[in-house]
CSV table of C-alpha atoms and ligand atoms in Angstrom, one decimal:
chain,number,residue,atom,x,y,z
A,1,MET,CA,41.9,-22.2,81.5
A,2,LYS,CA,42.4,-24.2,78.4
A,3,VAL,CA,45.3,-26.6,78.8
A,4,LEU,CA,46.9,-28.5,75.9
A,5,VAL,CA,48.2,-31.9,77.3
A,6,LEU,CA,50.9,-33.6,75.3
A,7,ASN,CA,52.1,-37.2,75.7
A,8,CYS,CA,55.0,-37.7,73.3
A,9,GLY,CA,56.7,-40.9,72.2
A,10,SER,CA,59.6,-41.1,69.8
A,11,SER,CA,57.3,-41.5,66.8
A,12,SER,CA,53.9,-40.4,68.2
A,13,LEU,CA,52.2,-37.4,69.8
A,14,LYS,CA,49.0,-37.6,71.8
A,15,PHE,CA,47.2,-34.4,72.5
A,16,GLN,CA,44.2,-33.4,74.4
A,17,LEU,CA,42.7,-29.9,75.0
A,18,ILE,CA,41.1,-29.7,78.4
A,19,GLU,CA,39.2,-26.8,80.0
A,20,THR,CA,39.8,-26.7,83.8
A,21,ASP,CA,39.8,-24.3,86.7
A,22,GLU,CA,39.7,-24.5,90.5
A,23,GLN,CA,36.0,-25.0,90.7
A,24,THR,CA,35.6,-27.6,87.9
A,25,ALA,CA,38.6,-29.5,89.3
A,26,ARG,CA,37.0,-29.6,92.7
A,27,GLU,CA,33.6,-30.7,91.3
A,28,GLY,CA,35.1,-33.1,88.7
A,29,THR,CA,33.4,-31.2,85.9
A,30,ASP,CA,36.4,-30.2,83.8
A,31,ARG,CA,35.9,-31.0,80.2
A,32,THR,CA,37.9,-32.5,77.3
A,33,LEU,CA,37.2,-30.3,74.3
A,34,ALA,CA,39.2,-32.3,71.8
A,35,LYS,CA,41.8,-35.0,71.5
A,36,GLY,CA,44.0,-36.6,68.9
A,37,LEU,CA,47.0,-38.7,68.0
A,38,VAL,CA,49.6,-38.1,65.4
A,39,GLU,CA,51.7,-41.3,64.8
A,40,ASP,CA,54.2,-42.6,62.4
A,41,THR,CA,52.6,-45.2,60.2
A,42,GLY,CA,55.7,-46.3,58.3
A,43,GLY,CA,57.3,-43.2,56.8
A,44,THR,CA,54.3,-41.0,56.9
A,45,ALA,CA,52.3,-39.8,59.9
A,46,THR,CA,48.6,-40.1,60.4
A,47,LEU,CA,46.4,-37.8,62.5
A,48,HIS,CA,43.3,-39.2,64.3
A,49,TYR,CA,41.2,-36.4,65.8
A,50,GLU,CA,37.9,-36.0,67.6
A,51,ALA,CA,36.3,-33.0,69.1
A,52,GLU,CA,33.0,-32.2,70.9
A,53,GLY,CA,30.2,-31.8,68.3
A,54,ARG,CA,32.6,-32.4,65.3
A,55,LYS,CA,32.9,-35.3,62.9
A,56,PRO,CA,36.0,-37.4,63.7
A,57,LEU,CA,38.9,-36.8,61.4
A,58,ARG,CA,41.7,-38.9,59.9
A,59,ASP,CA,44.3,-37.3,57.9
A,60,ALA,CA,47.7,-38.3,56.4
A,61,ILE,CA,50.5,-35.8,56.8
A,62,GLY,CA,54.2,-36.0,55.8
A,63,ALA,CA,57.0,-37.7,57.7
A,64,PHE,CA,56.6,-37.7,61.5
A,65,GLN,CA,58.3,-34.9,63.4
A,66,HIS,CA,57.3,-33.5,66.7
A,67,LYS,CA,57.1,-29.9,65.5
A,68,THR,CA,55.0,-30.7,62.5
A,69,ALA,CA,52.8,-32.8,64.7
A,70,VAL,CA,52.2,-30.0,67.2
A,71,GLU,CA,51.5,-27.6,64.3
A,72,LYS,CA,49.0,-30.0,62.8
A,73,ALA,CA,47.3,-30.4,66.2
A,74,LEU,CA,47.0,-26.7,66.5
A,75,ALA,CA,45.7,-26.4,62.9
A,76,VAL,CA,42.8,-28.8,63.6
A,77,LEU,CA,42.1,-27.3,67.0
A,78,THR,CA,41.7,-23.8,65.5
A,79,ASP,CA,40.2,-24.7,62.1
A,80,PRO,CA,36.6,-23.3,61.7
A,81,GLU,CA,35.4,-26.7,60.5
A,82,THR,CA,37.1,-29.0,63.0
A,83,GLY,CA,38.3,-26.7,65.7
A,84,VAL,CA,37.1,-25.9,69.3
A,85,ILE,CA,39.1,-22.6,69.8
A,86,PRO,CA,39.3,-19.6,67.5
A,87,HIS,CA,43.1,-19.0,68.0
A,88,LYS,CA,46.0,-20.8,69.5
A,89,ASP,CA,46.5,-17.9,72.0
A,90,GLU,CA,43.5,-19.3,73.9
A,91,ILE,CA,45.8,-22.0,75.2
A,92,GLY,CA,46.8,-20.9,78.7
A,93,ALA,CA,49.3,-23.7,79.4
A,94,VAL,CA,50.9,-26.8,77.9
A,95,GLY,CA,51.2,-29.8,80.2
A,96,HIS,CA,53.7,-32.6,79.3
A,97,ARG,CA,53.7,-36.2,80.5
A,98,VAL,CA,57.4,-36.8,81.4
A,99,VAL,CA,58.2,-40.4,82.2
A,100,HIS,CA,61.3,-40.1,84.5
A,101,GLY,CA,61.9,-37.5,87.1
A,102,GLY,CA,64.5,-39.6,89.0
A,103,GLU,CA,65.0,-38.5,92.6
A,104,ARG,CA,65.0,-34.8,91.7
A,105,PHE,CA,61.4,-34.2,90.8
A,106,LYS,CA,59.0,-34.9,93.6
A,107,THR,CA,56.1,-32.8,92.2
A,108,SER,CA,55.0,-31.4,88.9
A,109,VAL,CA,57.0,-28.3,87.9
A,110,LEU,CA,57.0,-25.3,85.5
A,111,ILE,CA,59.6,-26.1,82.8
A,112,ASP,CA,62.6,-23.8,82.7
A,113,GLU,CA,66.3,-24.4,81.7
A,114,GLY,CA,67.1,-26.0,85.1
A,115,VAL,CA,64.2,-28.4,84.7
A,116,ILE,CA,65.3,-29.3,81.1
A,117,ASP,CA,68.8,-30.1,82.5
A,118,GLY,CA,67.1,-32.3,85.2
A,119,ILE,CA,65.1,-34.2,82.6
A,120,GLU,CA,68.2,-34.6,80.5
A,121,ALA,CA,70.1,-35.9,83.5
A,122,ASN,CA,67.5,-38.7,83.8
A,123,ILE,CA,67.8,-39.8,80.2
A,124,ALA,CA,70.1,-42.7,81.2
A,125,LEU,CA,67.1,-44.0,83.3
A,126,ALA,CA,64.5,-43.6,80.5
A,127,PRO,CA,66.5,-43.6,77.3
A,128,LEU,CA,63.5,-44.0,75.0
A,129,HIS,CA,61.0,-41.8,76.8
A,130,ASN,CA,62.7,-38.7,78.3
A,131,PRO,CA,64.3,-37.6,74.9
A,132,ALA,CA,60.9,-37.9,73.2
A,133,ASN,CA,59.2,-36.0,76.0
A,134,LEU,CA,61.9,-33.2,75.6
A,135,GLN,CA,61.3,-33.2,71.8
A,136,GLY,CA,57.6,-32.6,72.5
A,137,TYR,CA,58.5,-29.8,74.9
A,138,ARG,CA,60.8,-28.1,72.3
A,139,ALA,CA,58.2,-28.5,69.6
A,140,ALA,CA,55.5,-26.9,71.7
A,141,ARG,CA,57.8,-24.1,72.8
A,142,ALA,CA,58.5,-23.3,69.1
A,143,VAL,CA,54.9,-23.3,68.1
A,144,LEU,CA,53.4,-21.8,71.3
A,145,PRO,CA,56.3,-19.5,72.6
A,146,ASP,CA,54.1,-17.6,75.0
A,147,ALA,CA,52.4,-20.5,76.7
A,148,PRO,CA,53.9,-21.6,80.0
A,149,GLN,CA,54.8,-25.3,80.0
A,150,VAL,CA,54.6,-27.8,82.8
A,151,ALA,CA,56.2,-31.2,83.4
A,152,VAL,CA,54.2,-33.9,85.1
A,153,PHE,CA,56.3,-37.0,86.0
A,154,ASP,CA,55.2,-40.6,86.1
A,155,THR,CA,57.6,-41.2,88.9
A,156,SER,CA,57.1,-38.2,91.2
A,157,PHE,CA,54.1,-39.5,93.1
A,158,HIS,CA,56.3,-42.4,94.4
A,159,GLN,CA,59.1,-40.2,95.7
A,160,THR,CA,57.4,-40.4,99.1
A,161,MET,CA,58.3,-44.2,99.4
A,162,PRO,CA,60.4,-44.9,102.4
A,163,PRO,CA,63.9,-46.4,102.0
A,164,GLU,CA,62.7,-49.8,103.1
A,165,ALA,CA,60.3,-49.8,100.1
A,166,TYR,CA,62.6,-48.3,97.5
A,167,LEU,CA,65.9,-50.0,98.2
A,168,TYR,CA,67.0,-53.3,96.7
A,169,ALA,CA,69.1,-55.5,98.9
A,170,LEU,CA,72.1,-55.0,96.7
A,171,PRO,CA,75.3,-53.6,98.2
A,172,TYR,CA,74.4,-50.1,99.3
A,173,ASP,CA,77.1,-48.4,97.2
A,174,GLN,CA,75.3,-49.5,94.1
A,175,TYR,CA,72.5,-47.2,95.1
A,176,GLN,CA,75.0,-44.4,96.0
A,177,ARG,CA,77.1,-44.7,92.9
A,178,PHE,CA,74.5,-45.6,90.3
A,179,GLY,CA,71.2,-44.7,91.8
A,180,ILE,CA,69.9,-48.3,91.6
A,181,ARG,CA,66.6,-48.1,93.4
A,182,ARG,CA,62.9,-48.6,92.9
A,183,PHE,CA,61.2,-45.5,91.4
A,184,GLY,CA,57.7,-46.7,90.4
A,185,PHE,CA,55.7,-45.5,87.5
A,186,HIS,CA,52.0,-44.8,86.6
A,187,GLY,CA,52.1,-42.2,89.4
A,188,THR,CA,49.7,-39.8,87.7
A,189,SER,CA,47.1,-42.6,87.4
A,190,HIS,CA,47.5,-43.8,91.0
A,191,ARG,CA,47.2,-40.2,92.2
A,192,PHE,CA,44.1,-39.6,90.1
A,193,VAL,CA,42.2,-42.6,91.2
A,194,SER,CA,43.3,-42.3,94.9
A,195,GLY,CA,41.8,-38.8,94.9
A,196,ARG,CA,38.5,-40.1,93.5
A,197,ALA,CA,38.5,-42.9,96.0
A,198,ALA,CA,38.8,-40.4,98.9
A,199,VAL,CA,35.9,-38.5,97.5
A,200,LEU,CA,33.8,-41.7,97.2
A,201,LEU,CA,34.7,-42.6,100.8
A,202,GLY,CA,33.9,-39.1,102.0
A,203,ARG,CA,37.3,-38.7,103.7
A,204,PRO,CA,40.1,-36.2,103.1
A,205,LEU,CA,42.8,-37.8,101.0
A,206,ASP,CA,45.5,-36.5,103.4
A,207,ASP,CA,43.9,-38.1,106.4
A,208,PRO,CA,46.9,-40.0,107.8
A,209,GLY,CA,44.7,-43.0,108.7
A,210,LEU,CA,43.4,-43.4,105.1
A,211,ARG,CA,44.8,-46.6,103.5
A,212,LEU,CA,44.2,-47.2,99.8
A,213,ILE,CA,45.5,-49.8,97.3
A,214,THR,CA,45.2,-48.8,93.7
A,215,CYS,CA,45.6,-51.2,90.8
A,216,HIS,CA,46.4,-49.7,87.4
A,217,LEU,CA,45.8,-52.7,85.0
A,218,GLY,CA,46.4,-51.8,81.4
A,219,ASN,CA,49.0,-53.0,78.9
A,220,GLY,CA,51.4,-51.9,81.6
A,221,ALA,CA,50.2,-52.7,85.1
A,222,SER,CA,51.2,-51.7,88.6
A,223,VAL,CA,49.8,-51.7,92.2
A,224,CYS,CA,50.3,-48.9,94.7
A,225,ALA,CA,49.9,-48.7,98.5
A,226,ILE,CA,48.9,-45.2,99.6
A,227,ARG,CA,48.6,-43.8,103.1
A,228,GLY,CA,47.2,-40.4,103.7
A,229,GLY,CA,47.5,-39.6,99.9
A,230,ARG,CA,51.2,-40.5,99.8
A,231,SER,CA,52.6,-43.5,97.9
A,232,VAL,CA,54.4,-45.8,100.4
A,233,ASP,CA,55.0,-48.7,98.0
A,234,THR,CA,54.5,-49.7,94.4
A,235,SER,CA,55.1,-52.7,92.3
A,236,MET,CA,57.2,-51.2,89.4
A,237,GLY,CA,60.8,-50.7,90.3
A,238,PHE,CA,64.0,-49.3,88.7
A,239,THR,CA,62.1,-49.7,85.4
A,240,PRO,CA,58.5,-50.5,84.6
A,241,LEU,CA,59.5,-54.2,84.2
A,242,GLU,CA,59.1,-55.2,87.8
A,243,GLY,CA,56.0,-56.4,89.5
A,244,LEU,CA,52.8,-57.6,87.9
A,245,VAL,CA,52.4,-59.7,84.8
A,246,MET,CA,51.7,-57.2,81.9
A,247,GLY,CA,50.8,-57.4,78.3
A,248,THR,CA,54.3,-58.2,77.1
A,249,ARG,CA,56.4,-57.7,80.2
A,250,CYS,CA,57.2,-60.6,82.6
A,251,GLY,CA,57.1,-58.6,85.9
A,252,ASP,CA,58.9,-60.2,88.8
A,253,LEU,CA,61.5,-62.7,87.9
A,254,ASP,CA,64.5,-64.3,89.6
A,255,PRO,CA,67.4,-62.4,88.0
A,256,ALA,CA,69.4,-65.6,88.2
A,257,ALA,CA,66.9,-67.2,85.8
A,258,LEU,CA,67.7,-64.5,83.3
A,259,LEU,CA,71.5,-65.0,83.7
A,260,TYR,CA,71.0,-68.7,83.1
A,261,LEU,CA,68.9,-68.1,80.0
A,262,MET,CA,71.4,-65.6,78.6
A,263,GLY,CA,74.1,-68.3,78.9
A,264,ARG,CA,71.9,-71.1,77.5
A,265,GLU,CA,70.5,-69.1,74.5
A,266,GLU,CA,73.6,-66.9,74.1
A,267,LEU,CA,71.6,-63.7,74.5
A,268,GLY,CA,73.1,-60.3,74.6
A,269,ALA,CA,71.7,-57.5,76.9
A,270,ALA,CA,69.5,-56.1,74.1
A,271,GLU,CA,68.0,-59.5,73.3
A,272,ALA,CA,67.5,-60.3,77.0
A,273,SER,CA,65.7,-57.0,77.4
A,274,ALA,CA,63.5,-57.6,74.4
A,275,LEU,CA,62.6,-61.1,75.8
A,276,MET,CA,61.5,-59.7,79.1
A,277,ASN,CA,59.8,-56.5,77.8
A,278,LYS,CA,58.3,-57.5,74.5
A,279,ARG,CA,57.9,-61.3,74.3
A,280,SER,CA,56.8,-62.2,77.9
A,281,GLY,CA,53.8,-61.5,80.1
A,282,LEU,CA,50.3,-62.4,78.8
A,283,LEU,CA,51.7,-62.8,75.2
A,284,GLY,CA,54.6,-65.0,76.2
A,285,LEU,CA,52.5,-67.2,78.5
A,286,SER,CA,49.6,-67.6,76.1
A,287,GLY,CA,51.5,-67.7,72.9
A,288,LEU,CA,48.4,-66.0,71.5
A,289,SER,CA,48.0,-62.3,72.4
A,290,HIS,CA,49.0,-59.5,74.8
A,291,ASP,CA,45.4,-58.4,74.9
A,292,MET,CA,43.3,-59.4,77.9
A,293,ARG,CA,40.0,-59.2,76.0
A,294,THR,CA,41.3,-61.6,73.3
A,295,LEU,CA,42.6,-64.0,76.0
A,296,LEU,CA,39.3,-64.0,77.9
A,297,GLU,CA,37.4,-64.8,74.6
A,298,ALA,CA,39.9,-67.6,73.8
A,299,GLU,CA,39.6,-69.0,77.4
A,300,GLU,CA,35.8,-69.2,76.9
A,301,LYS,CA,36.4,-71.3,73.8
A,302,GLY,CA,38.6,-73.7,75.8
A,303,ASN,CA,42.1,-72.4,75.1
A,304,ASP,CA,44.2,-73.7,78.0
A,305,ARG,CA,47.2,-71.5,77.5
A,306,ALA,CA,45.0,-68.4,77.5
A,307,ARG,CA,43.5,-69.6,80.8
A,308,LEU,CA,47.0,-70.2,82.2
A,309,ALA,CA,48.1,-66.7,81.3
A,310,ILE,CA,45.1,-65.1,82.9
A,311,ASP,CA,45.6,-67.3,86.0
A,312,VAL,CA,49.2,-66.2,86.4
A,313,PHE,CA,48.1,-62.5,85.9
A,314,CYS,CA,45.4,-62.7,88.6
A,315,TYR,CA,47.4,-64.8,91.0
A,316,ARG,CA,50.4,-62.3,90.9
A,317,LEU,CA,48.0,-59.4,91.4
A,318,ARG,CA,46.3,-61.1,94.3
A,319,LYS,CA,49.7,-61.6,96.0
A,320,TYR,CA,50.6,-58.0,95.6
A,321,ILE,CA,47.2,-56.8,97.0
A,322,ALA,CA,47.6,-59.1,100.0
A,323,SER,CA,51.1,-57.9,100.7
A,324,TYR,CA,50.1,-54.3,100.5
A,325,VAL,CA,47.3,-54.9,103.0
A,326,GLY,CA,50.2,-56.0,105.2
A,327,ALA,CA,52.4,-53.0,104.3
A,328,LEU,CA,49.6,-50.6,105.2
A,329,GLY,CA,48.3,-52.6,108.3
A,330,GLY,CA,44.8,-52.9,106.7
A,331,VAL,CA,43.0,-51.3,103.8
A,332,ASP,CA,40.0,-48.9,103.6
A,333,ALA,CA,39.5,-49.2,99.9
A,334,LEU,CA,40.9,-51.0,96.9
A,335,VAL,CA,40.6,-49.5,93.4
A,336,PHE,CA,40.6,-51.1,90.0
A,337,ALA,CA,41.6,-48.9,87.0
A,338,GLY,CA,43.1,-49.1,83.5
A,339,GLY,CA,41.7,-50.9,80.5
A,340,ILE,CA,41.6,-54.3,82.3
A,341,GLY,CA,40.7,-53.0,85.8
A,342,GLU,CA,37.8,-50.9,84.5
A,343,ASN,CA,36.4,-53.4,82.0
A,344,SER,CA,37.0,-56.9,83.1
A,345,PRO,CA,34.7,-58.4,85.8
A,346,PRO,CA,36.3,-61.9,85.6
A,347,VAL,CA,39.8,-60.5,86.2
A,348,ARG,CA,38.6,-58.5,89.2
A,349,GLU,CA,36.7,-61.5,90.6
A,350,ARG,CA,39.7,-63.9,90.2
A,351,SER,CA,42.2,-61.4,91.6
A,352,LEU,CA,40.0,-61.0,94.7
A,353,HIS,CA,39.5,-64.7,95.2
A,354,GLY,CA,40.5,-65.7,98.7
A,355,LEU,CA,41.0,-62.1,99.9
A,356,ASP,CA,37.7,-62.1,101.9
A,357,ALA,CA,39.8,-63.0,104.9
A,358,LEU,CA,41.4,-59.6,104.6
A,359,GLY,CA,38.0,-57.9,104.2
A,360,LEU,CA,38.2,-57.6,100.4
A,361,THR,CA,35.4,-59.0,98.4
A,362,ALA,CA,33.2,-58.2,95.4
A,363,ASP,CA,29.5,-58.5,95.1
A,364,PRO,CA,29.0,-60.6,91.9
A,365,ALA,CA,26.1,-58.6,90.4
A,366,ARG,CA,27.8,-55.2,91.1
A,367,ASN,CA,31.1,-56.5,89.7
A,368,GLU,CA,29.4,-57.8,86.6
A,369,ALA,CA,27.6,-54.5,86.0
A,370,ALA,CA,30.7,-52.3,86.4
A,371,ARG,CA,32.2,-51.8,83.0
A,372,GLY,CA,34.0,-48.6,82.1
A,373,THR,CA,32.2,-46.4,84.7
A,374,GLU,CA,32.8,-45.4,88.2
A,375,ALA,CA,31.2,-47.9,90.6
A,376,GLU,CA,31.4,-49.6,94.0
A,377,ILE,CA,31.6,-53.3,93.6
A,378,SER,CA,32.0,-54.4,97.3
A,379,PRO,CA,28.8,-55.6,99.1
A,380,ASP,CA,27.0,-53.3,101.5
A,381,GLY,CA,28.6,-53.3,104.9
A,382,ALA,CA,32.0,-54.6,103.7
A,383,ARG,CA,35.0,-54.0,106.0
A,384,SER,CA,37.0,-52.6,103.0
A,385,ARG,CA,35.4,-51.0,100.0
A,386,VAL,CA,36.2,-52.0,96.4
A,387,PHE,CA,35.8,-49.5,93.6
A,388,VAL,CA,36.1,-49.4,89.9
A,389,ILE,CA,37.4,-45.9,88.9
A,390,PRO,CA,38.2,-45.0,85.3
A,391,THR,CA,41.6,-43.3,85.4
A,392,ASP,CA,42.3,-40.0,83.7
A,393,GLU,CA,46.0,-39.1,83.6
A,394,GLU,CA,45.5,-36.3,81.1
A,395,LEU,CA,43.0,-34.6,83.4
A,396,LEU,CA,45.4,-34.6,86.3
A,397,ILE,CA,48.2,-33.2,84.0
A,398,ALA,CA,45.8,-30.4,83.0
A,399,ARG,CA,44.9,-29.7,86.6
A,400,ASP,CA,48.5,-29.6,87.8
A,401,SER,CA,49.4,-27.3,84.8
A,402,PHE,CA,46.5,-24.9,85.6
A,403,ARG,CA,47.4,-24.8,89.3
A,404,ILE,CA,51.1,-24.2,88.7
A,405,VAL,CA,50.6,-21.6,86.1
A,406,SER,CA,48.0,-19.8,88.3
A,407,GLY,CA,50.4,-19.9,91.3
A,408,LEU,CA,48.0,-22.0,93.4
A,409,SER,CA,49.5,-24.2,96.0
A,410,GLY,CA,48.5,-27.6,97.3
A,411,LEU,CA,49.1,-30.0,94.4
B,1,AMP,P1,45.1,-49.8,78.6
B,1,AMP,O1,46.6,-49.9,78.4
B,1,AMP,O2,44.7,-49.1,79.9
B,1,AMP,O3,44.4,-49.1,77.4
B,1,AMP,O4,44.4,-51.3,78.7
B,1,AMP,C1,44.6,-52.2,77.6
B,1,AMP,C2,44.1,-53.5,78.1
B,1,AMP,O5,42.8,-53.5,78.6
B,1,AMP,C3,44.2,-54.6,77.1
B,1,AMP,O6,44.7,-55.8,77.6
B,1,AMP,C4,42.7,-54.8,76.7
B,1,AMP,O7,42.4,-56.1,76.3
B,1,AMP,C5,42.1,-54.6,78.1
B,1,AMP,N1,40.6,-54.4,78.0
B,1,AMP,C6,40.0,-53.4,77.4
B,1,AMP,N2,38.6,-53.6,77.4
B,1,AMP,C7,38.5,-54.8,78.0
B,1,AMP,C8,37.3,-55.6,78.3
B,1,AMP,N3,36.1,-55.3,78.0
B,1,AMP,N4,37.6,-56.8,78.9
B,1,AMP,C9,38.8,-57.2,79.2
B,1,AMP,N5,39.9,-56.5,78.9
B,1,AMP,C10,39.7,-55.3,78.3
């Protein structure tokens, strides 16, 4: 089946056409036929597009709108010069990345009116993302009225967390009245790489004794503790702000420090939020960049603040990994994924520093060689294995969509 995967922001639409079925999903041979991005570039929108065996395309279109963006995507996908399918009816399903499923959505679902109500009910929890995801859905339904549409949530994988992991130690009625709890995000990525790790270990993912720790390290970053294929803890919380140091987000912070700062600097809620979400993390610490590659290059040239930012990033990650070994009572494999996890040997090496006591260590040559491809970086005979696994959230969205539309169980 050909599945169109959509990831919509308020002024951008990422699309990917993926061919998948039961056998290719099992073998990992499902293929991306084409992918593209339509994004607002200051009043007008620009399309970037690439497809198997075609010249990459860049095109300016009018003002950004989700519906015109979907129409444009379908136009290039079906065009005789640029396209990979003769007609839009070839698309068997549309899979949407939806950021927040709250407590209601514990798995991916076929979208119907009730599901739309549920996504709308979670807008308060993801005010920027869920409305954009719904706009993407409405645009796709208008342009592809016959294709079934599926929602795949960033949060649903973590709905298996037990109360001791998802509750904050606030008065319990804050959870009951306002739903203040930890949700976790990046679930699709953690689920994808944990599935690959189980394959590499030669063990069934749902083996209740299988303990995995997965690190998704991109501009946003989170760690997940997984037992028997189920998330039991993760570092992001009520919002994606909690946990690790990220490109521009501070991660864990004493809330009293923020209250103090708000008083000292006379910051309102919006300014305080921008401080923590947009001006902190690697960017805030280094004063230079949110981008790990830039910081590693600057560190090489002797930039002390770049080194400091990378040190805080790696130290925080190391603490989370160690605490999740404790949460799981041991670990069979640790996975690095995301732009940083997949491509940066020094960050992996520094994050594992001192964890050999817990059975986690990297072989220097294997670590150095693993860049952007699936690889084992632990030494032969290690107590716990360490893998680099390129994540592929779109592929998992396509597979979920195919299985749901085909009425297959066992997501
Ligand atoms: P993502 O959000 O998954 O695309 O990841 C983006 C992050 O990955 C940025 O901080 C990039 O600097 C980082 N990244 C990508 N390639 C490399 C690399 N070769 N070395 C270090 N960091 C990298």
